[in-house]
mmCIF file with all atom_site columns, C-alpha atoms in Angstrom:
data_model
loop_
_atom_site.group_PDB
_atom_site.id
_atom_site.type_symbol
_atom_site.label_atom_id
_atom_site.label_alt_id
_atom_site.label_comp_id
_atom_site.label_asym_id
_atom_site.label_entity_id
_atom_site.label_seq_id
_atom_site.pdbx_PDB_ins_code
_atom_site.Cartn_x
_atom_site.Cartn_y
_atom_site.Cartn_z
_atom_site.occupancy
_atom_site.B_iso_or_equiv
_atom_site.pdbx_formal_charge
_atom_site.auth_seq_id
_atom_site.auth_comp_id
_atom_site.auth_asym_id
_atom_site.auth_atom_id
_atom_site.pdbx_PDB_model_num
ATOM 1   C CA . ASP A 1 1   ? 73.988  -8.954  -203.770 1.00 0.00 ? 64  ASP A CA 1
ATOM 2   C CA . ALA A 1 2   ? 76.710  -10.016 -206.205 1.00 0.00 ? 65  ALA A CA 1
ATOM 3   C CA . TYR A 1 3   ? 75.007  -8.069  -208.984 1.00 0.00 ? 66  TYR A CA 1
ATOM 4   C CA . HIS A 1 4   ? 74.905  -4.915  -206.871 1.00 0.00 ? 67  HIS A CA 1
ATOM 5   C CA . LEU A 1 5   ? 78.585  -5.348  -206.015 1.00 0.00 ? 68  LEU A CA 1
ATOM 6   C CA . VAL A 1 6   ? 79.422  -5.567  -209.715 1.00 0.00 ? 69  VAL A CA 1
ATOM 7   C CA . LEU A 1 7   ? 77.505  -2.340  -210.389 1.00 0.00 ? 70  LEU A CA 1
ATOM 8   C CA . GLN A 1 8   ? 79.316  -0.621  -207.536 1.00 0.00 ? 71  GLN A CA 1
ATOM 9   C CA . GLY A 1 9   ? 82.659  -1.967  -208.741 1.00 0.00 ? 72  GLY A CA 1
ATOM 10  C CA . ARG A 1 10  ? 82.065  -0.691  -212.264 1.00 0.00 ? 73  ARG A CA 1
ATOM 11  C CA . HIS A 1 11  ? 81.481  2.793   -210.875 1.00 0.00 ? 74  HIS A CA 1
ATOM 12  C CA . HIS A 1 12  ? 84.869  2.702   -209.131 1.00 0.00 ? 75  HIS A CA 1
ATOM 13  C CA . TRP A 1 13  ? 86.537  1.117   -212.183 1.00 0.00 ? 76  TRP A CA 1
ATOM 14  C CA . ASN A 1 14  ? 85.508  3.991   -214.420 1.00 0.00 ? 77  ASN A CA 1
ATOM 15  C CA . TRP A 1 15  ? 87.308  6.577   -212.294 1.00 0.00 ? 78  TRP A CA 1
ATOM 16  C CA . ARG A 1 16  ? 90.770  5.159   -213.116 1.00 0.00 ? 79  ARG A CA 1
ATOM 17  C CA . THR A 1 17  ? 92.794  5.990   -210.001 1.00 0.00 ? 80  THR A CA 1
ATOM 18  C CA . ALA A 1 18  ? 94.799  3.560   -207.893 1.00 0.00 ? 81  ALA A CA 1
ATOM 19  C CA . GLU A 1 19  ? 92.383  4.058   -204.998 1.00 0.00 ? 82  GLU A CA 1
ATOM 20  C CA . SER A 1 20  ? 89.244  3.614   -207.095 1.00 0.00 ? 83  SER A CA 1
ATOM 21  C CA . LEU A 1 21  ? 90.631  0.515   -208.782 1.00 0.00 ? 84  LEU A CA 1
ATOM 22  C CA . ALA A 1 22  ? 91.440  -1.025  -205.401 1.00 0.00 ? 85  ALA A CA 1
ATOM 23  C CA . LYS A 1 23  ? 87.812  -0.433  -204.409 1.00 0.00 ? 86  LYS A CA 1
ATOM 24  C CA . ALA A 1 24  ? 86.648  -1.980  -207.687 1.00 0.00 ? 87  ALA A CA 1
ATOM 25  C CA . GLU A 1 25  ? 88.826  -5.028  -207.105 1.00 0.00 ? 88  GLU A CA 1
ATOM 26  C CA . ALA A 1 26  ? 87.368  -5.461  -203.610 1.00 0.00 ? 89  ALA A CA 1
ATOM 27  C CA . CYS A 1 27  ? 83.813  -5.282  -204.966 1.00 0.00 ? 90  CYS A CA 1
ATOM 28  C CA . PHE A 1 28  ? 84.446  -7.827  -207.696 1.00 0.00 ? 91  PHE A CA 1
ATOM 29  C CA . LEU A 1 29  ? 86.310  -10.222 -205.410 1.00 0.00 ? 92  LEU A CA 1
ATOM 30  C CA . GLU A 1 30  ? 83.402  -10.142 -202.958 1.00 0.00 ? 93  GLU A CA 1
ATOM 31  C CA . ALA A 1 31  ? 80.959  -10.714 -205.834 1.00 0.00 ? 94  ALA A CA 1
ATOM 32  C CA . VAL A 1 32  ? 82.970  -13.759 -206.930 1.00 0.00 ? 95  VAL A CA 1
ATOM 33  C CA . ARG A 1 33  ? 83.027  -15.030 -203.345 1.00 0.00 ? 96  ARG A CA 1
ATOM 34  C CA . LEU A 1 34  ? 79.239  -14.679 -203.058 1.00 0.00 ? 97  LEU A CA 1
ATOM 35  C CA . ASP A 1 35  ? 78.565  -16.244 -206.462 1.00 0.00 ? 98  ASP A CA 1
ATOM 36  C CA . PRO A 1 36  ? 81.504  -18.231 -207.915 1.00 0.00 ? 99  PRO A CA 1
ATOM 37  C CA . GLY A 1 37  ? 79.449  -18.977 -211.042 1.00 0.00 ? 100 GLY A CA 1
ATOM 38  C CA . TYR A 1 38  ? 78.840  -15.310 -211.873 1.00 0.00 ? 101 TYR A CA 1
ATOM 39  C CA . ALA A 1 39  ? 80.854  -14.949 -215.087 1.00 0.00 ? 102 ALA A CA 1
ATOM 40  C CA . GLU A 1 40  ? 80.415  -11.170 -215.310 1.00 0.00 ? 103 GLU A CA 1
ATOM 41  C CA . ALA A 1 41  ? 82.072  -10.715 -211.920 1.00 0.00 ? 104 ALA A CA 1
ATOM 42  C CA . HIS A 1 42  ? 85.112  -12.712 -213.039 1.00 0.00 ? 105 HIS A CA 1
ATOM 43  C CA . GLY A 1 43  ? 85.247  -10.718 -216.278 1.00 0.00 ? 106 GLY A CA 1
ATOM 44  C CA . ALA A 1 44  ? 85.000  -7.413  -214.424 1.00 0.00 ? 107 ALA A CA 1
ATOM 45  C CA . LEU A 1 45  ? 87.848  -8.508  -212.162 1.00 0.00 ? 108 LEU A CA 1
ATOM 46  C CA . ALA A 1 46  ? 90.001  -9.299  -215.212 1.00 0.00 ? 109 ALA A CA 1
ATOM 47  C CA . LEU A 1 47  ? 89.240  -5.836  -216.617 1.00 0.00 ? 110 LEU A CA 1
ATOM 48  C CA . THR A 1 48  ? 90.265  -4.258  -213.327 1.00 0.00 ? 111 THR A CA 1
ATOM 49  C CA . TYR A 1 49  ? 93.651  -5.938  -213.328 1.00 0.00 ? 112 TYR A CA 1
ATOM 50  C CA . ALA A 1 50  ? 94.090  -4.948  -216.993 1.00 0.00 ? 113 ALA A CA 1
ATOM 51  C CA . VAL A 1 51  ? 93.491  -1.271  -216.205 1.00 0.00 ? 114 VAL A CA 1
ATOM 52  C CA . MET A 1 52  ? 95.724  -1.462  -213.138 1.00 0.00 ? 115 MET A CA 1
ATOM 53  C CA . GLN A 1 53  ? 98.654  -1.998  -215.525 1.00 0.00 ? 116 GLN A CA 1
ATOM 54  C CA . ASP A 1 54  ? 98.430  1.671   -216.538 1.00 0.00 ? 117 ASP A CA 1
ATOM 55  C CA . HIS A 1 55  ? 96.971  3.314   -213.441 1.00 0.00 ? 118 HIS A CA 1
ATOM 56  C CA . THR A 1 56  ? 98.808  1.779   -210.478 1.00 0.00 ? 119 THR A CA 1
ATOM 57  C CA . ASP A 1 57  ? 102.388 1.036   -209.471 1.00 0.00 ? 120 ASP A CA 1
ATOM 58  C CA . LEU A 1 58  ? 101.736 -2.673  -208.967 1.00 0.00 ? 121 LEU A CA 1
ATOM 59  C CA . PRO A 1 59  ? 104.213 -5.021  -210.707 1.00 0.00 ? 122 PRO A CA 1
ATOM 60  C CA . HIS A 1 60  ? 103.057 -5.953  -214.190 1.00 0.00 ? 123 HIS A CA 1
ATOM 61  C CA . SER A 1 61  ? 104.164 -9.548  -213.699 1.00 0.00 ? 124 SER A CA 1
ATOM 62  C CA . GLU A 1 62  ? 101.806 -9.822  -210.720 1.00 0.00 ? 125 GLU A CA 1
ATOM 63  C CA . LEU A 1 63  ? 98.956  -8.136  -212.584 1.00 0.00 ? 126 LEU A CA 1
ATOM 64  C CA . GLY A 1 64  ? 99.503  -10.298 -215.660 1.00 0.00 ? 127 GLY A CA 1
ATOM 65  C CA . ALA A 1 65  ? 99.068  -13.458 -213.607 1.00 0.00 ? 128 ALA A CA 1
ATOM 66  C CA . LYS A 1 66  ? 95.878  -12.039 -212.086 1.00 0.00 ? 129 LYS A CA 1
ATOM 67  C CA . ILE A 1 67  ? 94.490  -11.047 -215.501 1.00 0.00 ? 130 ILE A CA 1
ATOM 68  C CA . GLU A 1 68  ? 95.035  -14.567 -216.798 1.00 0.00 ? 131 GLU A CA 1
ATOM 69  C CA . TRP A 1 69  ? 93.481  -16.133 -213.687 1.00 0.00 ? 132 TRP A CA 1
ATOM 70  C CA . ALA A 1 70  ? 90.369  -13.935 -213.718 1.00 0.00 ? 133 ALA A CA 1
ATOM 71  C CA . ALA A 1 71  ? 89.914  -14.080 -217.503 1.00 0.00 ? 134 ALA A CA 1
ATOM 72  C CA . GLU A 1 72  ? 90.286  -17.860 -217.625 1.00 0.00 ? 135 GLU A CA 1
ATOM 73  C CA . SER A 1 73  ? 87.795  -18.179 -214.757 1.00 0.00 ? 136 SER A CA 1
ATOM 74  C CA . ALA A 1 74  ? 85.307  -16.086 -216.730 1.00 0.00 ? 137 ALA A CA 1
ATOM 75  C CA . LEU A 1 75  ? 85.886  -18.013 -219.966 1.00 0.00 ? 138 LEU A CA 1
ATOM 76  C CA . ARG A 1 76  ? 85.333  -21.348 -218.246 1.00 0.00 ? 139 ARG A CA 1
ATOM 77  C CA . LEU A 1 77  ? 81.870  -20.070 -217.361 1.00 0.00 ? 140 LEU A CA 1
ATOM 78  C CA . ASN A 1 78  ? 81.241  -18.335 -220.702 1.00 0.00 ? 141 ASN A CA 1
ATOM 79  C CA . SER A 1 79  ? 83.669  -18.837 -223.576 1.00 0.00 ? 142 SER A CA 1
ATOM 80  C CA . ASP A 1 80  ? 82.256  -15.770 -225.360 1.00 0.00 ? 143 ASP A CA 1
ATOM 81  C CA . MET A 1 81  ? 82.672  -13.382 -222.420 1.00 0.00 ? 144 MET A CA 1
ATOM 82  C CA . PRO A 1 82  ? 83.767  -10.137 -224.167 1.00 0.00 ? 145 PRO A CA 1
ATOM 83  C CA . GLU A 1 83  ? 85.215  -8.614  -220.990 1.00 0.00 ? 146 GLU A CA 1
ATOM 84  C CA . ALA A 1 84  ? 87.573  -11.555 -220.548 1.00 0.00 ? 147 ALA A CA 1
ATOM 85  C CA . HIS A 1 85  ? 88.806  -11.386 -224.137 1.00 0.00 ? 148 HIS A CA 1
ATOM 86  C CA . ALA A 1 86  ? 89.254  -7.615  -223.853 1.00 0.00 ? 149 ALA A CA 1
ATOM 87  C CA . ALA A 1 87  ? 91.290  -8.002  -220.666 1.00 0.00 ? 150 ALA A CA 1
ATOM 88  C CA . LEU A 1 88  ? 93.515  -10.591 -222.349 1.00 0.00 ? 151 LEU A CA 1
ATOM 89  C CA . GLY A 1 89  ? 93.958  -8.130  -225.205 1.00 0.00 ? 152 GLY A CA 1
ATOM 90  C CA . MET A 1 90  ? 95.354  -5.522  -222.810 1.00 0.00 ? 153 MET A CA 1
ATOM 91  C CA . TYR A 1 91  ? 97.530  -8.165  -221.185 1.00 0.00 ? 154 TYR A CA 1
ATOM 92  C CA . LYS A 1 92  ? 99.036  -8.942  -224.590 1.00 0.00 ? 155 LYS A CA 1
ATOM 93  C CA . MET A 1 93  ? 99.382  -5.259  -225.460 1.00 0.00 ? 156 MET A CA 1
ATOM 94  C CA . ASP A 1 94  ? 101.350 -4.669  -222.265 1.00 0.00 ? 157 ASP A CA 1
ATOM 95  C CA . ARG A 1 95  ? 103.766 -7.312  -223.536 1.00 0.00 ? 158 ARG A CA 1
ATOM 96  C CA . LEU A 1 96  ? 103.927 -5.690  -226.995 1.00 0.00 ? 159 LEU A CA 1
ATOM 97  C CA . ASP A 1 97  ? 102.169 -8.626  -228.637 1.00 0.00 ? 160 ASP A CA 1
ATOM 98  C CA . TRP A 1 98  ? 100.258 -6.350  -230.999 1.00 0.00 ? 161 TRP A CA 1
ATOM 99  C CA . ALA A 1 99  ? 98.833  -9.087  -233.212 1.00 0.00 ? 162 ALA A CA 1
ATOM 100 C CA . GLY A 1 100 ? 97.688  -11.165 -230.254 1.00 0.00 ? 163 GLY A CA 1
ATOM 101 C CA . ALA A 1 101 ? 96.196  -8.124  -228.560 1.00 0.00 ? 164 ALA A CA 1
ATOM 102 C CA . GLU A 1 102 ? 94.220  -7.150  -231.639 1.00 0.00 ? 165 GLU A CA 1
ATOM 103 C CA . ARG A 1 103 ? 92.966  -10.727 -232.116 1.00 0.00 ? 166 ARG A CA 1
ATOM 104 C CA . ALA A 1 104 ? 91.724  -10.835 -228.536 1.00 0.00 ? 167 ALA A CA 1
ATOM 105 C CA . LEU A 1 105 ? 89.951  -7.494  -228.848 1.00 0.00 ? 168 LEU A CA 1
ATOM 106 C CA . ARG A 1 106 ? 88.414  -8.415  -232.197 1.00 0.00 ? 169 ARG A CA 1
ATOM 107 C CA . ARG A 1 107 ? 87.083  -11.551 -230.531 1.00 0.00 ? 170 ARG A CA 1
ATOM 108 C CA . ALA A 1 108 ? 85.556  -9.397  -227.796 1.00 0.00 ? 171 ALA A CA 1
ATOM 109 C CA . ILE A 1 109 ? 83.940  -7.223  -230.474 1.00 0.00 ? 172 ILE A CA 1
ATOM 110 C CA . ASP A 1 110 ? 82.657  -10.259 -232.351 1.00 0.00 ? 173 ASP A CA 1
ATOM 111 C CA . ALA A 1 111 ? 81.070  -11.497 -229.131 1.00 0.00 ? 174 ALA A CA 1
ATOM 112 C CA . ASN A 1 112 ? 79.475  -8.092  -228.482 1.00 0.00 ? 175 ASN A CA 1
ATOM 113 C CA . PRO A 1 113 ? 79.715  -5.505  -231.299 1.00 0.00 ? 176 PRO A CA 1
ATOM 114 C CA . GLY A 1 114 ? 78.206  -2.909  -228.975 1.00 0.00 ? 177 GLY A CA 1
ATOM 115 C CA . TYR A 1 115 ? 80.916  -3.266  -226.327 1.00 0.00 ? 178 TYR A CA 1
ATOM 116 C CA . ALA A 1 116 ? 82.449  0.222   -226.201 1.00 0.00 ? 179 ALA A CA 1
ATOM 117 C CA . THR A 1 117 ? 85.453  -0.753  -224.078 1.00 0.00 ? 180 THR A CA 1
ATOM 118 C CA . ALA A 1 118 ? 86.658  -3.278  -226.665 1.00 0.00 ? 181 ALA A CA 1
ATOM 119 C CA . HIS A 1 119 ? 86.446  -0.656  -229.430 1.00 0.00 ? 182 HIS A CA 1
ATOM 120 C CA . HIS A 1 120 ? 88.222  1.851   -227.166 1.00 0.00 ? 183 HIS A CA 1
ATOM 121 C CA . TRP A 1 121 ? 91.082  -0.495  -226.402 1.00 0.00 ? 184 TRP A CA 1
ATOM 122 C CA . CYS A 1 122 ? 91.313  -1.616  -230.009 1.00 0.00 ? 185 CYS A CA 1
ATOM 123 C CA . SER A 1 123 ? 91.757  2.054   -230.893 1.00 0.00 ? 186 SER A CA 1
ATOM 124 C CA . LEU A 1 124 ? 94.655  2.325   -228.455 1.00 0.00 ? 187 LEU A CA 1
ATOM 125 C CA . ILE A 1 125 ? 96.398  -0.691  -229.948 1.00 0.00 ? 188 ILE A CA 1
ATOM 126 C CA . LEU A 1 126 ? 95.955  0.611   -233.486 1.00 0.00 ? 189 LEU A CA 1
ATOM 127 C CA . GLY A 1 127 ? 97.184  4.064   -232.499 1.00 0.00 ? 190 GLY A CA 1
ATOM 128 C CA . TYR A 1 128 ? 100.338 2.694   -230.859 1.00 0.00 ? 191 TYR A CA 1
ATOM 129 C CA . GLN A 1 129 ? 101.109 0.941   -234.146 1.00 0.00 ? 192 GLN A CA 1
ATOM 130 C CA . GLY A 1 130 ? 100.658 4.122   -236.184 1.00 0.00 ? 193 GLY A CA 1
ATOM 131 C CA . ARG A 1 131 ? 97.385  2.976   -237.750 1.00 0.00 ? 194 ARG A CA 1
ATOM 132 C CA . ILE A 1 132 ? 95.848  6.322   -236.923 1.00 0.00 ? 195 ILE A CA 1
ATOM 133 C CA . GLU A 1 133 ? 92.765  6.437   -239.126 1.00 0.00 ? 196 GLU A CA 1
ATOM 134 C CA . GLU A 1 134 ? 91.756  2.933   -238.050 1.00 0.00 ? 197 GLU A CA 1
ATOM 135 C CA . ALA A 1 135 ? 92.268  4.041   -234.451 1.00 0.00 ? 198 ALA A CA 1
ATOM 136 C CA . ARG A 1 136 ? 90.113  7.100   -235.051 1.00 0.00 ? 199 ARG A CA 1
ATOM 137 C CA . ARG A 1 137 ? 87.271  5.001   -236.448 1.00 0.00 ? 200 ARG A CA 1
ATOM 138 C CA . GLU A 1 138 ? 87.346  2.673   -233.458 1.00 0.00 ? 201 GLU A CA 1
ATOM 139 C CA . ILE A 1 139 ? 87.365  5.416   -230.824 1.00 0.00 ? 202 ILE A CA 1
ATOM 140 C CA . GLU A 1 140 ? 84.602  7.340   -232.587 1.00 0.00 ? 203 GLU A CA 1
ATOM 141 C CA . LEU A 1 141 ? 82.549  4.157   -232.654 1.00 0.00 ? 204 LEU A CA 1
ATOM 142 C CA . ALA A 1 142 ? 83.239  3.631   -228.948 1.00 0.00 ? 205 ALA A CA 1
ATOM 143 C CA . GLN A 1 143 ? 82.074  7.173   -228.257 1.00 0.00 ? 206 GLN A CA 1
ATOM 144 C CA . SER A 1 144 ? 78.881  6.652   -230.241 1.00 0.00 ? 207 SER A CA 1
ATOM 145 C CA . LEU A 1 145 ? 78.190  3.518   -228.188 1.00 0.00 ? 208 LEU A CA 1
ATOM 146 C CA . ASP A 1 146 ? 78.953  5.116   -224.814 1.00 0.00 ? 209 ASP A CA 1
ATOM 147 C CA . PRO A 1 147 ? 78.920  8.926   -225.172 1.00 0.00 ? 210 PRO A CA 1
ATOM 148 C CA . LEU A 1 148 ? 79.021  9.504   -221.403 1.00 0.00 ? 211 LEU A CA 1
ATOM 149 C CA . SER A 1 149 ? 82.105  7.363   -220.738 1.00 0.00 ? 212 SER A CA 1
ATOM 150 C CA . LEU A 1 150 ? 84.736  9.794   -219.475 1.00 0.00 ? 213 LEU A CA 1
ATOM 151 C CA . ILE A 1 151 ? 87.671  7.570   -220.429 1.00 0.00 ? 214 ILE A CA 1
ATOM 152 C CA . VAL A 1 152 ? 86.300  6.994   -223.934 1.00 0.00 ? 215 VAL A CA 1
ATOM 153 C CA . VAL A 1 153 ? 85.634  10.693  -224.555 1.00 0.00 ? 216 VAL A CA 1
ATOM 154 C CA . THR A 1 154 ? 89.133  11.526  -223.272 1.00 0.00 ? 217 THR A CA 1
ATOM 155 C CA . SER A 1 155 ? 90.671  8.978   -225.638 1.00 0.00 ? 218 SER A CA 1
ATOM 156 C CA . VAL A 1 156 ? 89.051  10.624  -228.659 1.00 0.00 ? 219 VAL A CA 1
ATOM 157 C CA . ALA A 1 157 ? 91.959  13.089  -228.394 1.00 0.00 ? 220 ALA A CA 1
ATOM 158 C CA . TRP A 1 158 ? 94.693  10.505  -228.985 1.00 0.00 ? 221 TRP A CA 1
ATOM 159 C CA . PRO A 1 159 ? 94.457  10.074  -232.787 1.00 0.00 ? 222 PRO A CA 1
ATOM 160 C CA . ASP A 1 160 ? 94.878  13.840  -233.175 1.00 0.00 ? 223 ASP A CA 1
ATOM 161 C CA . PHE A 1 161 ? 97.741  13.789  -230.701 1.00 0.00 ? 224 PHE A CA 1
ATOM 162 C CA . TYR A 1 162 ? 99.520  11.077  -232.688 1.00 0.00 ? 225 TYR A CA 1
ATOM 163 C CA . GLN A 1 163 ? 99.161  13.216  -235.822 1.00 0.00 ? 226 GLN A CA 1
ATOM 164 C CA . ARG A 1 164 ? 100.479 16.262  -233.912 1.00 0.00 ? 227 ARG A CA 1
ATOM 165 C CA . ASN A 1 165 ? 97.172  18.062  -234.256 1.00 0.00 ? 228 ASN A CA 1
ATOM 166 C CA . TYR A 1 166 ? 97.667  19.249  -230.706 1.00 0.00 ? 229 TYR A CA 1
ATOM 167 C CA . GLU A 1 167 ? 95.173  22.103  -230.681 1.00 0.00 ? 230 GLU A CA 1
ATOM 168 C CA . ARG A 1 168 ? 92.455  19.821  -231.980 1.00 0.00 ? 231 ARG A CA 1
ATOM 169 C CA . ALA A 1 169 ? 93.380  17.208  -229.377 1.00 0.00 ? 232 ALA A CA 1
ATOM 170 C CA . LEU A 1 170 ? 93.051  19.808  -226.609 1.00 0.00 ? 233 LEU A CA 1
ATOM 171 C CA . LYS A 1 171 ? 89.698  20.889  -228.009 1.00 0.00 ? 234 LYS A CA 1
ATOM 172 C CA . GLN A 1 172 ? 88.501  17.278  -227.770 1.00 0.00 ? 235 GLN A CA 1
ATOM 173 C CA . LEU A 1 173 ? 89.280  17.387  -224.054 1.00 0.00 ? 236 LEU A CA 1
ATOM 174 C CA . ASP A 1 174 ? 86.834  20.262  -223.629 1.00 0.00 ? 237 ASP A CA 1
ATOM 175 C CA . ARG A 1 175 ? 84.053  17.687  -224.050 1.00 0.00 ? 238 ARG A CA 1
ATOM 176 C CA . VAL A 1 176 ? 85.367  15.838  -221.018 1.00 0.00 ? 239 VAL A CA 1
ATOM 177 C CA . ARG A 1 177 ? 85.467  19.029  -218.962 1.00 0.00 ? 240 ARG A CA 1
ATOM 178 C CA . LYS A 1 178 ? 81.792  19.552  -219.664 1.00 0.00 ? 241 LYS A CA 1
ATOM 179 C CA . LEU A 1 179 ? 81.017  16.042  -218.404 1.00 0.00 ? 242 LEU A CA 1
ATOM 180 C CA . ASP A 1 180 ? 83.268  16.079  -215.337 1.00 0.00 ? 243 ASP A CA 1
ATOM 181 C CA . PRO A 1 181 ? 86.119  18.595  -214.870 1.00 0.00 ? 244 PRO A CA 1
ATOM 182 C CA . ASP A 1 182 ? 87.572  16.473  -212.049 1.00 0.00 ? 245 ASP A CA 1
ATOM 183 C CA . PHE A 1 183 ? 88.123  13.319  -214.092 1.00 0.00 ? 246 PHE A CA 1
ATOM 184 C CA . PRO A 1 184 ? 91.758  12.390  -213.341 1.00 0.00 ? 247 PRO A CA 1
ATOM 185 C CA . VAL A 1 185 ? 92.712  11.097  -216.809 1.00 0.00 ? 248 VAL A CA 1
ATOM 186 C CA . LEU A 1 186 ? 91.519  14.391  -218.326 1.00 0.00 ? 249 LEU A CA 1
ATOM 187 C CA . HIS A 1 187 ? 94.300  16.227  -216.506 1.00 0.00 ? 250 HIS A CA 1
ATOM 188 C CA . LEU A 1 188 ? 96.856  13.540  -217.311 1.00 0.00 ? 251 LEU A CA 1
ATOM 189 C CA . ALA A 1 189 ? 96.020  13.837  -221.018 1.00 0.00 ? 252 ALA A CA 1
ATOM 190 C CA . ASP A 1 190 ? 95.961  17.627  -220.886 1.00 0.00 ? 253 ASP A CA 1
ATOM 191 C CA . GLY A 1 191 ? 99.396  17.692  -219.273 1.00 0.00 ? 254 GLY A CA 1
ATOM 192 C CA . PHE A 1 192 ? 100.795 15.199  -221.756 1.00 0.00 ? 255 PHE A CA 1
ATOM 193 C CA . ILE A 1 193 ? 99.549  17.183  -224.754 1.00 0.00 ? 256 ILE A CA 1
ATOM 194 C CA . CYS A 1 194 ? 100.735 20.517  -223.331 1.00 0.00 ? 257 CYS A CA 1
ATOM 195 C CA . ASP A 1 195 ? 104.157 18.942  -222.698 1.00 0.00 ? 258 ASP A CA 1
ATOM 196 C CA . ALA A 1 196 ? 104.358 17.938  -226.368 1.00 0.00 ? 259 ALA A CA 1
ATOM 197 C CA . MET A 1 197 ? 103.477 21.509  -227.379 1.00 0.00 ? 260 MET A CA 1
ATOM 198 C CA . GLY A 1 198 ? 106.182 22.991  -225.145 1.00 0.00 ? 261 GLY A CA 1
ATOM 199 C CA . ARG A 1 199 ? 103.569 24.647  -222.931 1.00 0.00 ? 262 ARG A CA 1
ATOM 200 C CA . PHE A 1 200 ? 105.256 23.470  -219.781 1.00 0.00 ? 263 PHE A CA 1
ATOM 201 C CA . ASP A 1 201 ? 103.595 25.814  -217.291 1.00 0.00 ? 264 ASP A CA 1
ATOM 202 C CA . GLU A 1 202 ? 100.169 24.623  -218.420 1.00 0.00 ? 265 GLU A CA 1
ATOM 203 C CA . ALA A 1 203 ? 101.348 21.018  -218.305 1.00 0.00 ? 266 ALA A CA 1
ATOM 204 C CA . ALA A 1 204 ? 102.610 21.473  -214.744 1.00 0.00 ? 267 ALA A CA 1
ATOM 205 C CA . LYS A 1 205 ? 99.271  23.007  -213.750 1.00 0.00 ? 268 LYS A CA 1
ATOM 206 C CA . SER A 1 206 ? 97.434  19.964  -215.142 1.00 0.00 ? 269 SER A CA 1
ATOM 207 C CA . TYR A 1 207 ? 99.741  17.549  -213.341 1.00 0.00 ? 270 TYR A CA 1
ATOM 208 C CA . ARG A 1 208 ? 99.268  19.423  -210.063 1.00 0.00 ? 271 ARG A CA 1
ATOM 209 C CA . ARG A 1 209 ? 95.511  19.213  -210.545 1.00 0.00 ? 272 ARG A CA 1
ATOM 210 C CA . LEU A 1 210 ? 95.880  15.471  -211.144 1.00 0.00 ? 273 LEU A CA 1
ATOM 211 C CA . GLN A 1 211 ? 97.840  15.101  -207.915 1.00 0.00 ? 274 GLN A CA 1
ATOM 212 C CA . SER A 1 212 ? 95.234  17.025  -205.958 1.00 0.00 ? 275 SER A CA 1
ATOM 213 C CA . ILE A 1 213 ? 92.457  14.736  -207.255 1.00 0.00 ? 276 ILE A CA 1
ATOM 214 C CA . ASN A 1 214 ? 94.399  11.541  -206.636 1.00 0.00 ? 277 ASN A CA 1
#
């Protein structure tokens, strides 16, 4: 039962809206209640709180405490739990501890080199620091590991965005549209890129579409 709850929670987690993340949290909390020794459930809960930092209005101080609690619970059960290290990486990134964030994500990758989420988040950290080509390598690796992940495929656009290759960034988003044209983060990214290009009517259209989905 706990395993099935984790699978259900991961489905909600991938959608990246406040409502879907609340559903994911509920699934993972119930999984932990059913099986307190289930490390993956604790790790998934930590990941949920990490993503909530960017996709909900919940206070970051509250979420930070929850990330630490869930990640430490997972690491007590399995010190090499990649999900827990990845969540701590995003916790540190939110606090602008770039070096600490990268160390945590590299540890997640060392524990599981095939873990696409760790490569994805490492790409974000590198991109925010202006290390664009390193970021591009990480996100392309994440995409090769999980080519159907909507959030990963969306994030392939960010290195081009950082380099102001806006048309190429928008073209990257076409891949997401083919997978699921209703993915919320697709429209957030599209609006953000169109804003940067001065195409404000198109940006507003994307933001309205985002609101209608949420």
